[in-house]
mmCIF file of C-alpha atoms in Angstrom:
data_model
loop_
_atom_site.group_PDB
_atom_site.id
_atom_site.type_symbol
_atom_site.label_atom_id
_atom_site.label_comp_id
_atom_site.label_asym_id
_atom_site.label_seq_id
_atom_site.Cartn_x
_atom_site.Cartn_y
_atom_site.Cartn_z
ATOM 1 C CA TYR A 252 11.012 8.269 -7.967
ATOM 2 C CA ALA A 253 9.450 5.636 -10.434
ATOM 3 C CA GLY A 254 9.938 2.319 -11.536
ATOM 4 C CA ASP A 255 8.941 0.777 -14.344
ATOM 5 C CA SER A 256 7.866 -3.058 -15.616
ATOM 6 C CA GLU A 257 11.492 -3.600 -16.809
ATOM 7 C CA GLY A 258 13.059 -2.982 -13.224
ATOM 8 C CA ILE A 259 14.111 0.475 -14.270
ATOM 9 C CA LEU A 260 14.459 3.061 -11.574
ATOM 10 C CA TYR A 261 14.261 6.745 -12.368
ATOM 11 C CA THR A 262 14.774 9.873 -10.426
ATOM 12 C CA VAL A 263 12.781 12.568 -11.829
ATOM 13 C CA ASN A 264 12.691 16.351 -11.083
ATOM 14 C CA LYS A 265 9.706 18.606 -10.655
ATOM 15 C CA LYS A 266 10.207 20.088 -14.455
ATOM 16 C CA GLY A 267 9.959 16.315 -15.239
ATOM 17 C CA LYS A 268 13.517 15.955 -16.238
ATOM 18 C CA VAL A 269 15.048 12.288 -15.597
ATOM 19 C CA LEU A 270 18.192 13.097 -13.409
ATOM 20 C CA ALA A 271 19.371 9.326 -12.976
ATOM 21 C CA THR A 272 18.266 5.427 -13.650
ATOM 22 C CA ALA A 273 19.445 2.274 -12.263
ATOM 23 C CA LYS A 274 18.589 -0.951 -13.019
ATOM 24 C CA VAL A 275 16.761 -3.697 -10.672
ATOM 25 C CA GLU A 276 17.738 -7.341 -11.477
ATOM 26 C CA LYS A 277 15.178 -9.379 -13.126
ATOM 27 C CA ARG A 278 15.781 -12.043 -10.877
ATOM 28 C CA LYS A 279 14.899 -9.851 -7.825
ATOM 29 C CA GLY A 280 11.035 -9.572 -9.642
ATOM 30 C CA GLN A 281 8.953 -6.643 -10.378
ATOM 31 C CA ILE A 282 9.155 -3.302 -8.801
ATOM 32 C CA ARG A 283 5.919 -3.304 -6.211
ATOM 33 C CA THR A 284 6.866 0.134 -4.408
ATOM 34 C CA ILE A 285 9.656 2.576 -3.443
ATOM 35 C CA VAL A 286 10.438 4.061 -0.305
ATOM 36 C CA ASN A 287 12.329 7.009 0.700
ATOM 37 C CA ARG A 288 14.924 6.204 3.320
ATOM 38 C CA ASN A 289 17.264 9.198 3.267
ATOM 39 C CA LYS A 290 18.079 12.387 1.604
ATOM 40 C CA TYR A 291 18.518 11.321 -2.070
ATOM 41 C CA SER A 292 18.602 7.675 -0.766
ATOM 42 C CA ILE A 293 15.644 4.631 -1.411
ATOM 43 C CA TYR A 294 14.341 1.281 -0.801
ATOM 44 C CA ALA A 295 12.993 -0.424 -4.041
ATOM 45 C CA TYR A 296 10.446 -3.089 -3.016
ATOM 46 C CA THR A 297 10.006 -6.001 -5.300
ATOM 47 C CA CYS A 298 8.528 -9.941 -5.336
ATOM 48 C CA ARG A 299 11.770 -10.769 -3.901
ATOM 49 C CA GLY A 300 12.703 -8.265 -1.240
ATOM 50 C CA SER A 301 13.979 -4.948 -1.039
ATOM 51 C CA THR A 302 17.569 -3.228 -2.432
ATOM 52 C CA SER A 303 18.774 0.220 -1.186
ATOM 53 C CA PHE A 304 20.295 2.729 -3.223
ATOM 54 C CA SER A 305 22.029 5.901 -2.279
ATOM 55 C CA HIS A 306 23.127 9.127 -4.623
ATOM 56 C CA ALA A 307 19.777 8.667 -6.303
ATOM 57 C CA THR A 308 19.982 12.259 -7.860
ATOM 58 C CA THR A 309 23.530 11.576 -9.536
ATOM 59 C CA ASP A 310 24.568 7.849 -10.192
ATOM 60 C CA PHE A 311 22.598 5.795 -8.175
ATOM 61 C CA ARG A 312 24.646 3.336 -5.944
ATOM 62 C CA LYS A 313 23.247 0.136 -5.177
ATOM 63 C CA GLY A 314 23.537 -1.150 -1.453
ATOM 64 C CA ASN A 315 22.302 -4.173 0.318
ATOM 65 C CA PHE A 316 19.509 -6.718 -0.691
ATOM 66 C CA SER A 317 17.054 -8.022 1.993
ATOM 67 C CA THR A 318 14.378 -10.863 1.642
ATOM 68 C CA ALA A 319 12.962 -9.714 5.108
ATOM 69 C CA SER A 320 9.980 -7.951 3.012
ATOM 70 C CA ALA A 321 9.054 -11.035 1.367
ATOM 71 C CA ASN A 322 8.952 -13.737 3.938
ATOM 72 C CA TYR A 323 4.975 -13.967 4.013
ATOM 73 C CA SER A 324 2.266 -15.834 2.561
ATOM 74 C CA PHE A 325 -1.613 -15.854 2.295
ATOM 75 C CA ASP A 326 -3.835 -19.002 1.817
ATOM 76 C CA GLY A 327 -6.924 -18.565 -0.202
ATOM 77 C CA ASP A 328 -9.099 -19.415 2.811
ATOM 78 C CA GLY A 329 -8.148 -16.139 4.566
ATOM 79 C CA THR A 330 -5.208 -17.289 6.468
ATOM 80 C CA PHE A 331 -2.292 -15.118 6.551
ATOM 81 C CA HIS A 332 1.402 -16.642 7.391
ATOM 82 C CA LYS A 333 4.466 -15.059 8.581
ATOM 83 C CA LYS A 334 6.254 -17.441 6.735
ATOM 84 C CA LYS A 335 7.027 -17.984 3.107
ATOM 85 C CA GLY A 336 5.714 -21.196 1.524
ATOM 86 C CA ALA A 337 3.361 -21.735 4.301
ATOM 87 C CA GLY A 338 0.310 -20.328 2.592
ATOM 88 C CA ASP A 339 -0.903 -20.631 -1.180
ATOM 89 C CA TYR A 340 0.423 -17.277 -2.664
ATOM 90 C CA ASN A 341 3.293 -15.040 -1.798
ATOM 91 C CA VAL A 342 2.761 -11.827 -0.052
ATOM 92 C CA ILE A 343 5.353 -9.118 0.681
ATOM 93 C CA GLN A 344 5.285 -6.415 3.324
ATOM 94 C CA TYR A 345 4.936 -2.470 2.241
ATOM 95 C CA ASP A 346 5.128 0.501 3.891
ATOM 96 C CA GLY A 347 1.852 2.288 4.082
ATOM 97 C CA ARG A 348 3.005 5.857 3.658
ATOM 98 C CA THR A 349 3.928 5.224 -0.260
ATOM 99 C CA PRO A 350 1.931 3.960 -2.981
ATOM 100 C CA SER A 351 2.113 0.405 -4.191
ATOM 101 C CA LYS A 352 1.413 -1.779 -7.410
ATOM 102 C CA VAL A 353 -0.046 -4.924 -5.599
ATOM 103 C CA VAL A 354 -2.636 -7.316 -6.103
ATOM 104 C CA ALA A 355 -4.302 -7.397 -2.881
ATOM 105 C CA THR A 356 -3.796 -6.170 0.832
ATOM 106 C CA CYS A 357 -4.402 -9.149 3.357
ATOM 107 C CA ALA A 358 -3.427 -7.407 6.735
ATOM 108 C CA ILE A 359 -2.308 -3.814 8.496
ATOM 109 C CA GLU A 360 0.322 -3.769 10.904
ATOM 110 C CA PHE A 361 1.133 -1.082 13.438
ATOM 111 C CA GLY A 362 4.665 -0.669 14.054
ATOM 112 C CA LYS A 363 7.096 1.574 16.381
ATOM 113 C CA LYS A 364 5.751 5.363 16.793
ATOM 114 C CA VAL A 365 8.094 7.702 14.616
ATOM 115 C CA LYS A 366 7.678 11.133 15.640
ATOM 116 C CA ASN A 367 4.046 11.860 15.898
ATOM 117 C CA PHE A 368 2.544 8.602 14.690
ATOM 118 C CA GLU A 369 3.200 4.810 14.927
ATOM 119 C CA GLN A 370 4.121 3.400 11.714
ATOM 120 C CA VAL A 371 1.908 1.774 9.261
ATOM 121 C CA PHE A 372 2.782 -1.367 7.336
ATOM 122 C CA ALA A 373 0.693 -3.379 5.085
ATOM 123 C CA TYR A 374 0.964 -6.812 3.385
ATOM 124 C CA ALA A 375 -0.029 -7.562 -0.083
ATOM 125 C CA VAL A 376 -0.599 -10.567 -2.214
ATOM 126 C CA ILE A 377 1.744 -10.241 -5.348
ATOM 127 C CA ASP A 378 0.684 -13.563 -7.176
ATOM 128 C CA GLU A 379 -1.266 -12.351 -10.152
ATOM 129 C CA GLU A 380 -3.093 -15.877 -9.992
ATOM 130 C CA TYR A 381 -5.130 -14.540 -7.059
ATOM 131 C CA GLU A 382 -7.378 -12.235 -9.231
ATOM 132 C CA ASN A 383 -8.549 -15.757 -10.597
ATOM 133 C CA LEU A 384 -10.275 -15.920 -6.947
ATOM 134 C CA ILE A 385 -11.144 -11.968 -7.158
ATOM 135 C CA GLU A 386 -12.674 -12.378 -10.179
ATOM 136 C CA GLU A 387 -14.734 -15.864 -9.216
ATOM 137 C CA GLY A 388 -15.961 -13.870 -6.065
ATOM 138 C CA THR A 389 -14.222 -16.407 -3.923
ATOM 139 C CA ALA A 390 -11.247 -14.364 -2.541
ATOM 140 C CA GLU A 391 -11.377 -12.927 1.270
ATOM 141 C CA ASN A 392 -13.016 -9.510 1.579
ATOM 142 C CA ALA A 393 -11.580 -9.178 4.882
ATOM 143 C CA ILE A 394 -8.352 -7.251 6.147
ATOM 144 C CA ILE A 395 -6.589 -7.968 9.190
ATOM 145 C CA VAL A 396 -5.479 -5.303 11.767
ATOM 146 C CA PHE A 397 -1.957 -6.210 13.986
ATOM 147 C CA ASN A 398 -0.315 -3.979 16.640
ATOM 148 C CA ASP A 399 3.585 -4.122 16.688
ATOM 149 C CA SER A 400 3.899 -7.445 18.720
ATOM 150 C CA SER A 401 1.911 -8.939 15.694
ATOM 151 C CA LYS A 402 -1.098 -9.538 18.131
ATOM 152 C CA LYS A 403 -4.417 -9.330 16.108
ATOM 153 C CA ILE A 404 -6.695 -5.897 17.034
ATOM 154 C CA ARG A 405 -9.311 -6.692 14.534
ATOM 155 C CA THR A 406 -10.554 -8.133 11.417
ATOM 156 C CA LEU A 407 -12.562 -5.496 9.264
ATOM 157 C CA GLU A 408 -15.149 -6.792 6.681
ATOM 158 C CA PHE A 409 -15.806 -5.441 3.507
ATOM 159 C CA LYS A 410 -18.050 -6.220 0.379
ATOM 160 C CA SER A 411 -15.184 -6.487 -1.693
ATOM 161 C CA PRO A 412 -11.171 -7.591 -1.555
ATOM 162 C CA VAL A 413 -8.932 -5.054 -0.539
ATOM 163 C CA LYS A 414 -6.533 -3.818 -3.189
ATOM 164 C CA GLN A 415 -4.423 -1.321 -1.312
ATOM 165 C CA VAL A 416 -3.836 0.756 1.611
ATOM 166 C CA MET A 417 -2.089 4.133 2.408
ATOM 167 C CA SER A 418 -1.182 5.891 5.200
ATOM 168 C CA CYS A 419 -0.625 9.805 5.905
ATOM 169 C CA ARG A 420 1.035 9.546 9.308
ATOM 170 C CA HIS A 421 4.351 10.083 8.035
ATOM 171 C CA HIS A 422 4.000 12.362 5.219
ATOM 172 C CA GLU A 423 5.993 15.556 5.136
ATOM 173 C CA GLY A 424 4.649 18.844 6.120
ATOM 174 C CA ASP A 425 1.219 19.684 6.259
ATOM 175 C CA ALA A 426 0.428 16.532 4.150
ATOM 176 C CA GLU A 427 0.993 14.506 7.736
ATOM 177 C CA THR A 428 -2.471 13.322 9.328
ATOM 178 C CA ASP A 429 -3.967 10.623 11.327
ATOM 179 C CA LYS A 430 -5.782 9.086 8.238
ATOM 180 C CA ILE A 431 -5.484 5.509 6.593
ATOM 181 C CA TYR A 432 -7.029 4.845 3.179
ATOM 182 C CA ILE A 433 -8.167 1.961 1.875
ATOM 183 C CA LEU A 434 -9.200 1.021 -1.757
ATOM 184 C CA LEU A 435 -11.352 -1.889 -2.464
ATOM 185 C CA TRP A 436 -11.380 -3.995 -5.727
ATOM 186 C CA ASN A 437 -14.739 -2.296 -6.464
ATOM 187 C CA GLY A 438 -13.262 0.840 -6.715
ATOM 188 C CA MET A 439 -14.773 2.246 -3.149
ATOM 189 C CA LEU A 440 -11.963 4.073 -1.331
ATOM 190 C CA TYR A 441 -12.318 4.468 2.379
ATOM 191 C CA LYS A 442 -10.481 6.587 5.169
ATOM 192 C CA CYS A 443 -10.171 5.739 8.805
ATOM 193 C CA THR A 444 -8.439 7.624 11.836
ATOM 194 C CA GLY A 445 -5.314 5.530 12.481
ATOM 195 C CA ALA A 446 -5.703 6.252 16.388
ATOM 196 C CA MET A 447 -9.337 4.571 16.325
ATOM 197 C CA LEU A 448 -8.058 1.664 13.788
ATOM 198 C CA MET A 449 -5.290 0.440 16.268
ATOM 199 C CA ASP A 450 -6.955 0.857 19.620
ATOM 200 C CA PRO A 451 -8.628 -2.779 20.500
ATOM 201 C CA GLU A 452 -10.908 -0.734 22.784
ATOM 202 C CA VAL A 453 -12.813 0.948 19.801
ATOM 203 C CA ALA A 454 -15.189 -1.627 18.252
ATOM 204 C CA ASN A 455 -15.486 -1.924 14.629
ATOM 205 C CA ASP A 456 -18.749 -0.015 14.319
ATOM 206 C CA ALA A 457 -17.331 2.656 16.101
ATOM 207 C CA LEU A 458 -14.681 3.374 13.836
ATOM 208 C CA ASP A 459 -15.175 6.782 12.046
ATOM 209 C CA LEU A 460 -14.598 4.815 8.544
ATOM 210 C CA LYS A 461 -16.307 6.338 5.844
ATOM 211 C CA VAL A 462 -16.084 6.737 1.872
ATOM 212 C CA ALA A 463 -13.211 9.174 1.053
ATOM 213 C CA VAL A 464 -14.285 9.975 -2.449
ATOM 214 C CA MET A 465 -17.686 9.968 -3.747
ATOM 215 C CA GLU A 466 -18.383 10.664 -7.505
ATOM 216 C CA GLU A 467 -21.361 12.855 -8.355
ATOM 217 C CA ASP A 468 -23.628 10.182 -9.867
ATOM 218 C CA ASP A 469 -23.023 7.719 -6.949
ATOM 219 C CA GLU A 470 -26.054 6.674 -5.241
ATOM 220 C CA ASP A 471 -24.832 3.261 -3.797
ATOM 221 C CA GLU A 472 -21.449 2.558 -2.008
ATOM 222 C CA ASP A 473 -21.670 -1.151 -3.234
ATOM 223 C CA ASP A 474 -21.750 -0.550 -6.906
ATOM 224 C CA ASP A 475 -18.914 -2.023 -8.974
ATOM 225 C CA LYS A 476 -16.934 0.832 -10.258
ATOM 226 C CA GLY A 477 -14.583 -1.076 -12.588
ATOM 227 C CA GLU A 478 -11.230 -2.469 -12.237
ATOM 228 C CA TYR A 479 -8.650 0.385 -10.358
ATOM 229 C CA LYS A 480 -5.215 -0.501 -10.045
ATOM 230 C CA GLY A 481 -4.260 1.637 -7.299
ATOM 231 C CA PHE A 482 -4.187 5.104 -5.918
ATOM 232 C CA CYS A 483 -1.991 8.049 -4.166
ATOM 233 C CA VAL A 484 -3.013 10.197 -1.414
ATOM 234 C CA PHE A 485 -1.066 13.532 -0.350
ATOM 235 C CA GLY A 486 -2.068 16.408 1.253
ATOM 236 C CA LYS A 487 -5.423 17.587 -0.619
ATOM 237 C CA LYS A 488 -4.989 15.549 -3.656
ATOM 238 C CA ILE A 489 -6.089 11.703 -4.300
ATOM 239 C CA CYS A 490 -5.013 10.013 -7.451
ATOM 240 C CA ILE A 491 -6.649 6.984 -8.528
ATOM 241 C CA TYR A 492 -5.493 4.905 -11.883
ATOM 242 C CA GLY A 493 -7.139 2.168 -13.580
ATOM 243 C CA ASN A 494 -8.037 0.586 -17.155
ATOM 244 C CA ASP A 495 -9.616 3.757 -18.219
ATOM 245 C CA GLY A 496 -7.237 6.379 -16.788
ATOM 246 C CA LEU A 497 -6.259 8.303 -14.152
ATOM 247 C CA PHE A 498 -8.748 10.153 -11.701
ATOM 248 C CA THR A 499 -8.149 12.921 -9.189
ATOM 249 C CA ALA A 500 -10.027 14.240 -6.424
ATOM 250 C CA ASP A 501 -9.907 16.693 -3.361
ATOM 251 C CA VAL A 502 -9.363 15.423 0.220
ATOM 252 C CA LYS A 503 -12.263 16.905 1.954
ATOM 253 C CA ASP A 504 -12.083 17.708 5.589
ATOM 254 C CA ASP A 505 -14.296 15.567 8.187
#
């Protein structure tokens, strides 16, 4: 499944053929992430909320629209609000198992256990104006981690704001693994074991947080890698895209 900047949803088969298309109304905002719901059924998450679709390989039948995923906000000083309009910038919740197009990610929340692992949700700033704070160097460089009761487990500090988070906990088949990936605005991509990240008894300095991808000419983890727009990890492959194009790397075993 794919979505473009005009709000068009596409179902594409393995040969690259478009099987079906649908339109998300412009008033519901730009498509930020697409989440598989059931077989041939998806949720399209936008700036305003989420819309369900079924029969995604034939005629894309539109279901209900909900604003629940867009009821959050964030202040420039790093205060996260579970209420829209309470903060300076609009925030949406997205499912960490899928790639997303967001400005920055300010929090992670572990949800209920599904199959082998707890779900991982992330909260993302979607206002483009927030990029001004990032470019000025005044944006928050930390990400908050909550449990399923919205109680703060920890705050992780980085050298750069967090761009996007992705969880491999609920990927299909052999791609399922207890790893959570964190992409920073400076281009550094880290990974950490979810069980450790969600355990309040594990101190921050005891986490197995490490660089997931290191280029051959990298000598300093803190170097600015340029502007990356997002990434996707599945199985043994990582794809990172940005102003200079699409980059791929292999997932290395610990």
